[in-house]
């Protein structure tokens, strides 16, 4: 399918203004904390945000950093910035000050929109920022900061979209790598439209009558599609939860708002299964999982208990959304499914040659929602974006029926709760503790088959390894790292496997763990 996208194209027109022009202004766009917002109300909020940003001096191509919770303000600021041709950069709201400082410095954002609950963490990051001019706060602003509510109310609800090209930059999303700070993935005006048509309409059959709920937050590429631009593509409704998505809270939202499409990462499906007394609302017609592989056993347990299928699919920030996916009625549990039509994939060996069917190789993917490049990272751009092909960094094989099976990463990166975790970052945190000589981190599967970090630690002379030191190290890690990056297990060892040049061989540790599993009768793998 060739998508016809006009040369002059502004994504805000396509995802927001279109609904007013087509008579859907009175329909519910968004439900959040007991209030509902029509498309006409969201349209006005988008326009107010766009005008408000202009009044703060934001021009075309300027970046605007969004550290916002899932909320109408997120929708307003995101599409408001795009509408004036500026570039919204939604960022993870779970990270520490050093990372926020990097986001501001690296993006050179002129304006930061931030929720009051993040001010404490983000405040140290605001010092000495050369390009940041204004901080707009959703909630109670600090001295010299602007109150979102007053700022939006003072701006006009009418706004002409900037005359952008379909290949203009529309938004950035930061993605973590194995070393250093996260890098910005640069997406264009047409990318959201492509992902919406190919995956949301093509695979999920999303329509105006749908109501989406994504546990994955809007600042992830996964959540941004699920909870914002997919429903906005077809005039459907989205349910937004600003707070922490604990299992009881998720069930409460499901009960109150009765979505038809539910999106989460595997860890959340596992956690929901632990809530014995809860039932799933019968309105849900499909559940979607991505971010990391969904274990086949988890799929089966879920289907047995709730009677709904979970469609596992693989997406990436670089491809914007899912490009290989299972379909309703054709799920192969444990696989990532089949190609989403119009995307293409290749599985190649180290020399770049295609491998035979059934053999594991490196997965490359091609499709029109792919990012243009990484901001200020030319080397990484060259190695990842090879012409029309994007190197995923994943090992896969494809079976005779065209189902793709995930076989791990080609780097040492881990996906924990659907989020990137770098072993190197955890290791450096451990080594910063006075008792630690060196450390190595790998991913290990828990009893549900979900990946969690495990840290091996060699202690310095004069320190006693044991449970109390393990506790102390974990407390130390929790201060320096967001929760999802903290190891689930710590094991003390006498030394670490290394190469002749002293590099840690994490794959050796992985091999040892595999052997342990095979030899332990209690952890024998069934099937
Ligand atoms: C891994 C999976 C096995 C894989 C994402 C849906 O996760 C998303 O984007 P990220 O940039 O990470 C991409 C990487 O995560 N992965 C994702 N889904 C699966 N591995 N099975 C899966 N189903 O390593 C991939 O390269 O954080 C997911 C939609 C949009 C996204 N950005």
Coordinates of C-alpha atoms and ligand atoms in Angstrom, one line a residue:
X1 CA 0.0 0.0 0.0
X2 CA 1.4 3.4 -1.0
X3 CA 0.2 6.1 1.3
X4 CA -0.5 9.4 -0.5
X5 CA 0.7 12.2 1.8
X6 CA 0.7 15.7 0.3
X7 CA 4.0 17.6 0.2
X8 CA 2.7 20.4 2.5
X9 CA 1.6 18.5 5.6
X10 CA 1.3 19.4 9.2
X11 CA 0.7 16.5 11.6
X12 CA -1.4 18.6 14.0
X13 CA -3.9 19.3 11.1
X14 CA -4.1 15.7 10.4
X15 CA -4.6 14.4 14.0
X16 CA -6.6 17.3 15.5
X17 CA -8.0 19.9 13.1
X18 CA -9.4 17.3 10.7
X19 CA -12.0 16.2 13.3
X20 CA -13.5 19.6 13.5
X21 CA -13.5 20.0 9.7
X22 CA -15.2 16.7 9.4
X23 CA -17.9 17.3 12.1
X24 CA -16.5 15.3 15.0
X25 CA -15.8 18.4 17.2
X26 CA -18.4 17.2 19.7
X27 CA -17.0 13.7 20.1
X28 CA -15.0 12.6 23.1
X29 CA -11.3 12.8 22.4
X30 CA -9.9 12.2 25.9
X31 CA -10.9 11.0 29.3
X32 CA -8.7 11.9 32.3
X33 CA -9.3 12.0 36.0
X34 CA -13.1 12.0 35.8
X35 CA -13.3 14.6 33.1
X36 CA -13.9 14.2 29.4
X37 CA -12.6 16.5 26.6
X38 CA -14.2 16.8 23.2
X39 CA -12.2 17.2 20.0
X40 CA -13.3 20.8 19.9
X41 CA -11.9 21.4 23.4
X42 CA -8.6 19.7 22.5
X43 CA -8.4 21.7 19.3
X44 CA -8.7 24.9 21.3
X45 CA -6.1 23.7 23.9
X46 CA -3.7 22.8 21.1
X47 CA -4.2 26.3 19.5
X48 CA -3.7 28.0 22.9
X49 CA -0.5 26.1 23.5
X50 CA 0.8 26.9 20.0
X51 CA 0.1 30.6 20.4
X52 CA 1.4 30.6 24.0
X53 CA 4.7 29.1 22.8
X54 CA 5.0 31.7 20.0
X55 CA 4.5 34.4 22.6
X56 CA 7.4 32.9 24.5
X57 CA 9.5 33.4 21.4
X58 CA 9.4 29.8 20.1
X59 CA 9.9 29.7 16.4
X60 CA 9.8 27.0 13.7
X61 CA 12.3 24.2 14.4
X62 CA 12.9 25.3 18.0
X63 CA 12.7 22.4 20.5
X64 CA 10.3 22.4 23.4
X65 CA 10.9 19.9 26.1
X66 CA 7.9 18.2 27.6
X67 CA 8.3 16.6 31.1
X68 CA 4.6 16.0 31.4
X69 CA 2.3 13.3 32.8
X70 CA -0.3 11.7 30.6
X71 CA -2.9 14.4 30.5
X72 CA -4.8 16.9 28.2
X73 CA -1.9 19.3 28.7
X74 CA 0.4 16.7 27.1
X75 CA -1.8 16.5 24.1
X76 CA -2.2 20.3 23.9
X77 CA 1.5 21.0 24.2
X78 CA 2.6 18.2 21.8
X79 CA 0.3 19.1 19.0
X80 CA 0.5 22.8 19.8
X81 CA 4.2 22.8 19.3
X82 CA 3.9 20.7 16.1
X83 CA 1.2 23.1 14.7
X84 CA 3.6 26.1 14.8
X85 CA 6.4 24.0 13.3
X86 CA 8.3 23.7 16.5
X87 CA 9.6 20.4 17.8
X88 CA 8.2 18.8 21.0
X89 CA 10.5 16.5 22.8
X90 CA 8.6 14.4 25.3
X91 CA 10.9 12.9 27.9
X92 CA 10.8 10.1 30.5
X93 CA 9.3 11.4 33.7
X94 CA 11.0 8.7 35.8
X95 CA 14.7 9.8 35.4
X96 CA 17.1 11.7 37.5
X97 CA 18.4 15.3 37.3
X98 CA 21.5 14.5 35.4
X99 CA 19.5 13.1 32.6
X100 CA 17.1 16.1 32.5
X101 CA 20.1 18.3 32.3
X102 CA 21.3 16.3 29.3
X103 CA 17.9 16.6 27.6
X104 CA 17.9 20.4 28.0
X105 CA 21.5 20.8 26.9
X106 CA 21.4 18.4 24.0
X107 CA 18.1 19.6 22.6
X108 CA 18.7 23.3 23.3
X109 CA 15.1 23.5 24.2
X110 CA 13.9 27.1 24.5
X111 CA 10.9 26.2 26.7
X112 CA 10.4 23.5 29.2
X113 CA 6.8 22.4 30.1
X114 CA 6.9 20.4 33.3
X115 CA 4.4 18.9 35.7
X116 CA 4.7 20.3 39.3
X117 CA 5.4 16.8 40.7
X118 CA 8.7 16.7 38.7
X119 CA 10.0 20.1 39.7
X120 CA 12.0 18.9 42.6
X121 CA 13.9 16.3 40.5
X122 CA 14.3 18.7 37.5
X123 CA 15.2 21.9 39.4
X124 CA 19.0 21.2 39.7
X125 CA 19.0 20.5 35.9
X126 CA 17.8 24.0 35.2
X127 CA 21.0 25.7 36.5
X128 CA 23.3 27.1 33.8
X129 CA 21.2 26.0 30.8
X130 CA 22.3 28.3 28.0
X131 CA 19.3 28.0 25.7
X132 CA 16.4 27.6 28.1
X133 CA 14.3 30.8 28.3
X134 CA 11.1 29.8 30.1
X135 CA 9.7 27.1 32.3
X136 CA 5.9 26.5 32.2
X137 CA 4.5 24.5 35.0
X138 CA 1.4 22.4 35.0
X139 CA 0.3 23.0 38.7
X140 CA 2.1 25.4 41.1
X141 CA 5.0 27.2 39.5
X142 CA 8.2 28.2 41.4
X143 CA 9.6 31.8 41.4
X144 CA 10.1 33.1 37.8
X145 CA 8.1 30.2 36.3
X146 CA 4.9 30.4 34.4
X147 CA 1.6 28.8 35.4
X148 CA 0.3 26.6 32.5
X149 CA -3.3 27.4 33.2
X150 CA -3.0 31.2 33.1
X151 CA -0.6 31.0 30.2
X152 CA -3.0 28.8 28.1
X153 CA -6.0 30.9 29.1
X154 CA -4.3 34.1 28.0
X155 CA -3.5 32.8 24.5
X156 CA -5.9 32.8 21.5
X157 CA -7.8 29.5 20.8
X158 CA -7.4 30.2 17.0
X159 CA -4.2 29.3 15.2
X160 CA -3.3 28.7 11.6
X161 CA -1.0 25.7 11.2
X162 CA 2.6 26.4 10.1
X163 CA 3.2 25.6 6.5
X164 CA 5.4 22.6 7.1
X165 CA 6.6 20.0 4.6
X166 CA 5.7 16.3 5.2
X167 CA 9.5 15.7 5.6
X168 CA 10.0 18.5 8.2
X169 CA 11.1 17.5 11.6
X170 CA 8.0 17.0 13.8
X171 CA 9.2 15.6 17.2
X172 CA 12.1 13.9 18.9
X173 CA 12.1 11.0 21.3
X174 CA 15.2 10.1 23.5
X175 CA 16.4 6.5 23.5
X176 CA 19.1 5.0 25.7
X177 CA 22.1 3.2 24.4
X178 CA 24.8 1.0 26.1
X179 CA 27.1 3.9 26.9
X180 CA 26.6 7.6 27.5
X181 CA 23.5 9.6 27.7
X182 CA 20.3 8.9 25.7
X183 CA 20.3 10.1 22.1
X184 CA 17.5 11.9 20.3
X185 CA 15.6 10.0 17.6
X186 CA 14.4 12.6 15.1
X187 CA 10.9 11.9 13.6
X188 CA 9.3 13.7 10.7
X189 CA 5.8 15.1 10.1
X190 CA 4.6 12.1 8.1
X191 CA 5.8 9.4 10.5
X192 CA 2.8 9.2 12.9
X193 CA 0.4 9.1 9.9
X194 CA 2.3 6.1 8.4
X195 CA 2.4 4.2 11.8
X196 CA -1.3 4.9 12.3
X197 CA -2.4 3.7 8.9
X198 CA -0.1 0.6 8.7
X199 CA -0.3 -0.7 12.2
X200 CA -3.2 0.9 14.1
X201 CA -5.7 0.7 11.2
X202 CA -4.0 -2.2 9.3
X203 CA -3.5 -4.6 12.2
X204 CA -5.8 -3.4 15.0
X205 CA -8.6 -2.1 12.8
X206 CA -8.8 1.0 15.0
X207 CA -12.0 3.0 14.3
X208 CA -14.0 6.0 15.7
X209 CA -15.9 3.7 18.0
X210 CA -12.7 2.6 19.8
X211 CA -11.5 3.7 23.2
X212 CA -7.8 3.2 24.0
X213 CA -6.0 2.8 27.3
X214 CA -2.2 2.5 27.3
X215 CA -0.5 1.7 30.5
X216 CA 2.8 2.6 28.7
X217 CA 3.1 6.3 29.1
X218 CA 2.9 8.9 26.3
X219 CA 6.6 9.8 26.6
X220 CA 7.5 6.3 25.1
X221 CA 7.1 5.9 21.4
X222 CA 4.9 2.9 22.2
X223 CA 2.6 4.9 24.5
X224 CA 2.5 8.0 22.2
X225 CA 0.9 6.0 19.5
X226 CA -1.3 3.8 21.7
X227 CA -2.6 6.6 23.8
X228 CA -2.5 9.7 21.6
X229 CA -2.0 9.7 17.9
X230 CA -3.7 6.3 17.1
X231 CA -7.0 7.3 18.6
X232 CA -6.6 10.9 17.2
X233 CA -6.0 9.4 13.8
X234 CA -9.6 8.1 13.6
X235 CA -11.5 10.3 16.0
X236 CA -11.6 7.6 18.7
X237 CA -11.3 8.3 22.5
X238 CA -8.3 7.9 24.7
X239 CA -8.2 7.3 28.4
X240 CA -5.2 8.9 30.1
X241 CA -3.9 8.1 33.6
X242 CA -1.5 10.7 34.9
X243 CA -0.4 8.8 38.0
X244 CA 1.4 5.6 38.7
X245 CA -0.2 2.6 36.9
X246 CA -0.4 0.1 39.8
X247 CA -2.4 -3.0 39.1
X248 CA -5.4 -2.0 41.3
X249 CA -5.4 1.5 39.6
X250 CA -5.3 -0.2 36.2
X251 CA -8.3 -2.4 37.0
X252 CA -10.1 0.7 38.4
X253 CA -9.5 2.6 35.1
X254 CA -10.7 -0.4 33.1
X255 CA -13.9 -0.7 35.2
X256 CA -14.7 3.0 35.1
X257 CA -13.8 3.8 31.5
X258 CA -14.3 0.5 29.7
X259 CA -11.7 0.7 26.9
X260 CA -11.9 -1.5 23.7
X261 CA -8.1 -1.6 23.1
X262 CA -5.6 -2.1 25.9
X263 CA -1.9 -1.6 25.6
X264 CA 0.8 -2.6 28.1
X265 CA 4.3 -4.2 28.4
X266 CA 4.7 -7.9 29.5
X267 CA 5.6 -7.1 33.1
X268 CA 2.2 -5.3 33.5
X269 CA 0.3 -8.3 32.1
X270 CA 2.2 -10.5 34.6
X271 CA 1.4 -8.1 37.4
X272 CA -2.3 -8.0 36.5
X273 CA -2.5 -11.8 36.5
X274 CA -1.4 -11.7 40.2
X275 CA -4.6 -9.7 41.1
X276 CA -6.7 -12.7 41.8
X277 CA -10.1 -11.1 42.5
X278 CA -10.2 -8.9 39.4
X279 CA -12.1 -9.4 36.2
X280 CA -11.4 -7.8 32.9
X281 CA -14.0 -5.5 31.3
X282 CA -15.7 -7.3 28.5
X283 CA -15.4 -4.3 26.3
X284 CA -11.8 -5.0 25.5
X285 CA -11.5 -6.5 22.0
X286 CA -7.7 -6.7 21.9
X287 CA -4.7 -6.4 24.2
X288 CA -1.4 -5.4 22.8
X289 CA 2.1 -6.1 24.2
X290 CA 5.4 -4.7 23.1
X291 CA 8.7 -3.3 24.5
X292 CA 10.1 -6.7 25.2
X293 CA 9.2 -10.3 24.3
X294 CA 5.9 -11.6 25.7
X295 CA 6.6 -15.1 27.0
X296 CA 4.3 -17.7 25.4
X297 CA 3.3 -19.0 28.9
X298 CA 2.1 -15.5 29.9
X299 CA 0.0 -15.3 26.7
X300 CA -1.6 -18.6 27.5
X301 CA -2.3 -17.8 31.2
X302 CA -3.9 -14.5 30.2
X303 CA -6.1 -16.0 27.5
X304 CA -7.2 -18.8 29.8
X305 CA -8.1 -16.4 32.6
X306 CA -9.6 -13.5 30.7
X307 CA -10.6 -14.9 27.3
X308 CA -8.8 -12.1 25.3
X309 CA -5.8 -12.5 23.1
X310 CA -2.6 -10.5 23.7
X311 CA -1.1 -9.4 20.4
X312 CA 2.7 -9.3 20.8
X313 CA 4.5 -7.0 18.3
X314 CA 7.9 -5.6 18.0
X315 CA 8.4 -1.9 17.6
X316 CA 11.2 0.6 18.2
X317 CA 11.7 4.3 18.8
X318 CA 13.6 4.4 15.5
X319 CA 10.7 2.8 13.6
X320 CA 8.2 4.8 15.7
X321 CA 5.9 1.9 16.3
X322 CA 5.2 -1.8 15.7
X323 CA 6.4 -3.3 12.4
X324 CA 6.0 -7.0 13.1
X325 CA 2.9 -8.2 14.9
X326 CA 0.6 -11.0 15.8
X327 CA -3.0 -10.8 14.5
X328 CA -6.3 -11.6 16.3
X329 CA -7.1 -15.3 15.6
X330 CA -3.6 -16.0 14.2
X331 CA -1.4 -15.7 17.3
X332 CA 1.7 -17.9 17.6
X333 CA 2.4 -17.6 21.4
X334 CA 6.1 -16.7 22.0
X335 CA 6.6 -15.2 18.6
X336 CA 6.5 -11.5 17.6
X337 CA 4.1 -12.3 14.7
X338 CA 4.3 -11.5 11.0
X339 CA 5.3 -8.4 9.1
X340 CA 2.9 -5.5 9.3
X341 CA 2.0 -4.9 5.6
X342 CA 4.1 -2.3 3.8
X343 CA 7.1 -2.9 6.2
X344 CA 9.9 -5.1 5.0
X345 CA 12.4 -7.1 7.0
X346 CA 15.7 -8.9 6.3
X347 CA 17.6 -11.2 8.6
X348 CA 21.3 -11.2 7.8
X349 CA 24.5 -12.7 9.0
X350 CA 27.5 -10.7 10.2
X351 CA 28.6 -10.1 6.6
X352 CA 25.2 -8.6 5.7
X353 CA 24.0 -11.7 3.7
X354 CA 20.5 -13.0 4.1
X355 CA 20.4 -16.2 6.3
X356 CA 18.2 -19.2 5.3
X357 CA 14.6 -19.5 6.7
X358 CA 14.7 -20.7 10.3
X359 CA 18.3 -19.4 11.0
X360 CA 19.0 -16.7 13.5
X361 CA 20.5 -13.5 12.2
X362 CA 20.4 -9.7 12.7
X363 CA 17.0 -8.1 12.0
X364 CA 16.9 -5.1 9.6
X365 CA 13.6 -3.3 8.8
X366 CA 12.4 -0.9 6.2
X367 CA 9.3 1.4 6.3
X368 CA 8.2 5.0 6.0
X369 CA 7.7 5.6 9.7
X370 CA 11.5 5.3 10.2
X371 CA 13.3 8.2 11.9
X372 CA 15.5 10.4 9.8
X373 CA 18.6 10.3 12.1
X374 CA 20.0 10.7 15.6
X375 CA 20.5 14.2 16.7
X376 CA 24.2 15.1 17.0
X377 CA 25.3 11.5 16.6
X378 CA 26.5 10.9 13.1
X379 CA 28.4 7.7 13.8
X380 CA 25.4 6.0 15.4
X381 CA 23.2 7.3 12.6
X382 CA 25.5 5.7 10.0
X383 CA 25.6 2.4 11.7
X384 CA 21.9 2.2 12.4
X385 CA 20.3 3.8 9.4
X386 CA 21.7 2.1 6.3
X387 CA 19.9 3.7 3.4
X388 CA 16.3 2.6 3.7
X389 CA 17.2 -0.1 6.2
X390 CA 17.2 0.3 9.9
X391 CA 19.4 -2.0 12.0
X392 CA 17.3 -3.1 15.0
X393 CA 20.1 -4.6 17.1
X394 CA 17.9 -7.7 17.6
X395 CA 18.5 -11.3 16.8
X396 CA 15.6 -13.0 15.1
X397 CA 14.7 -16.0 12.9
X398 CA 11.7 -16.2 10.6
X399 CA 9.8 -19.6 10.3
X400 CA 8.2 -21.0 7.1
X401 CA 4.9 -19.3 7.8
X402 CA 6.5 -15.9 8.1
X403 CA 6.4 -15.6 11.9
X404 CA 9.3 -13.9 13.5
X405 CA 10.9 -15.3 16.7
X406 CA 12.9 -13.0 19.0
X407 CA 16.3 -14.5 20.0
X408 CA 17.9 -11.7 22.1
X409 CA 19.9 -8.6 21.4
X410 CA 23.2 -8.3 19.5
X411 CA 24.5 -5.8 22.1
X412 CA 24.4 -6.3 25.9
X413 CA 21.4 -3.9 26.4
X414 CA 18.4 -5.2 28.4
X415 CA 14.7 -4.4 28.2
X416 CA 13.2 -4.3 31.7
X417 CA 9.5 -3.5 32.1
X418 CA 9.8 -2.5 28.4
X419 CA 12.5 0.1 29.2
X420 CA 16.1 0.2 28.1
X421 CA 18.6 -0.7 30.8
X422 CA 22.4 -0.5 30.1
X423 CA 24.5 -3.0 32.1
X424 CA 27.4 -0.5 31.9
X425 CA 25.3 2.2 33.8
X426 CA 24.5 -0.2 36.6
X427 CA 28.0 -1.5 36.8
X428 CA 29.4 2.1 37.1
X429 CA 26.9 2.8 39.9
X430 CA 28.0 -0.3 41.8
X431 CA 31.7 0.5 41.3
X432 CA 31.2 4.0 42.8
X433 CA 30.4 2.2 46.1
X434 CA 33.5 2.0 48.3
X435 CA 33.2 -1.7 48.9
X436 CA 33.0 -2.7 45.2
X437 CA 36.1 -3.5 43.2
X438 CA 34.3 -4.5 40.0
X439 CA 30.9 -5.5 38.8
X440 CA 29.1 -7.1 35.8
X441 CA 25.4 -7.0 35.0
X442 CA 23.4 -9.3 32.7
X443 CA 19.7 -9.9 32.2
X444 CA 18.2 -13.0 33.8
X445 CA 14.7 -14.3 33.4
X446 CA 12.4 -14.5 36.5
X447 CA 9.9 -17.3 37.0
X448 CA 7.5 -15.6 34.5
X449 CA 10.2 -15.5 31.8
X450 CA 10.6 -11.7 32.1
X451 CA 14.1 -10.1 32.1
X452 CA 15.5 -8.5 35.2
X453 CA 19.0 -7.2 35.8
X454 CA 21.4 -9.4 37.9
X455 CA 24.6 -7.9 39.3
X456 CA 27.8 -9.9 39.9
X457 CA 30.0 -8.1 42.4
X458 CA 33.7 -8.5 43.4
X459 CA 34.3 -6.8 46.7
X460 CA 37.5 -4.9 47.7
X461 CA 39.9 -6.4 50.2
X462 CA 38.7 -5.9 53.7
X463 CA 35.0 -6.0 52.8
X464 CA 32.8 -9.0 53.7
X465 CA 30.4 -10.1 51.0
X466 CA 27.0 -11.2 52.4
X467 CA 23.3 -10.3 52.7
X468 CA 23.9 -7.1 54.6
X469 CA 26.4 -5.8 52.0
X470 CA 24.0 -6.8 49.2
X471 CA 21.3 -4.7 50.9
X472 CA 23.6 -1.8 51.3
X473 CA 24.6 -2.0 47.6
X474 CA 20.9 -2.1 46.5
X475 CA 20.1 0.9 48.6
X476 CA 23.1 2.7 47.0
X477 CA 21.8 1.8 43.6
X478 CA 18.3 2.9 44.3
X479 CA 19.6 6.4 45.2
X480 CA 21.5 6.8 41.9
X481 CA 19.2 4.9 39.5
X482 CA 15.5 4.9 38.6
X483 CA 13.7 1.8 40.2
X484 CA 13.5 -0.2 37.0
X485 CA 17.3 -0.1 36.6
X486 CA 18.0 -1.6 40.0
X487 CA 19.2 -5.2 40.0
X488 CA 16.7 -7.9 41.2
X489 CA 19.6 -10.1 42.3
X490 CA 23.1 -9.5 43.5
X491 CA 25.7 -12.3 43.6
X492 CA 29.2 -12.0 45.1
X493 CA 31.9 -13.6 43.1
X494 CA 35.7 -13.9 43.4
X495 CA 36.4 -12.7 39.9
X496 CA 34.7 -11.9 36.5
X497 CA 35.3 -13.5 33.1
X498 CA 37.3 -11.2 31.0
X499 CA 39.0 -10.9 27.6
X500 CA 42.8 -10.7 27.3
X501 CA 42.4 -6.9 27.1
X502 CA 40.3 -6.8 30.3
X503 CA 36.8 -6.3 28.9
X504 CA 34.0 -8.1 30.8
X505 CA 32.6 -11.1 28.9
X506 CA 29.0 -10.8 29.8
X507 CA 28.1 -13.7 27.5
X508 CA 30.1 -16.0 29.7
X509 CA 28.0 -15.1 32.7
X510 CA 24.9 -15.6 30.6
X511 CA 26.2 -19.1 29.6
X512 CA 26.8 -20.0 33.2
X513 CA 23.3 -19.0 34.2
X514 CA 21.8 -21.1 31.4
X515 CA 23.8 -24.0 32.7
X516 CA 22.5 -23.5 36.2
X517 CA 18.9 -23.5 35.0
X518 CA 19.4 -26.7 33.0
X519 CA 21.0 -28.4 36.0
X520 CA 18.4 -27.3 38.6
X521 CA 15.4 -29.7 38.7
X522 CA 13.1 -27.1 40.2
X523 CA 13.7 -24.7 37.3
X524 CA 13.5 -27.2 34.4
X525 CA 12.0 -25.6 31.4
X526 CA 8.8 -27.4 30.3
X527 CA 7.5 -27.8 26.7
Ligands
LIG1 C1 12.8 -4.6 22.0 C2 11.0 -6.3 21.7 C3 10.9 -8.6 21.6 C4 13.7 -4.9 20.8 C5 8.6 0.1 21.1 C6 6.4 -0.7 20.4 O1 10.0 -0.9 22.6 C7 9.9 0.0 21.8 O2 10.9 0.8 21.5 P1 12.3 1.0 22.1 O3 13.1 1.9 21.3 O4 12.9 -0.5 22.1 C8 13.1 -1.2 20.9 C9 13.6 -2.6 21.2 O5 12.9 -3.2 22.2 N1 11.4 -5.0 21.7 C10 10.4 -4.2 21.6 N2 9.2 -4.9 21.4 C11 9.6 -6.2 21.4 N3 11.7 -7.5 21.7 N4 9.6 -8.6 21.4 C12 8.9 -7.5 21.3 N5 7.6 -7.5 21.1 O6 15.0 -5.1 21.3 C13 13.6 -3.6 20.0 O7 14.7 -3.4 19.2 O8 12.2 1.3 23.6 C14 7.6 -0.9 21.1 C15 6.1 0.4 19.7 C16 7.0 1.4 19.7 C17 8.2 1.3 20.4 N6 9.1 2.3 20.4

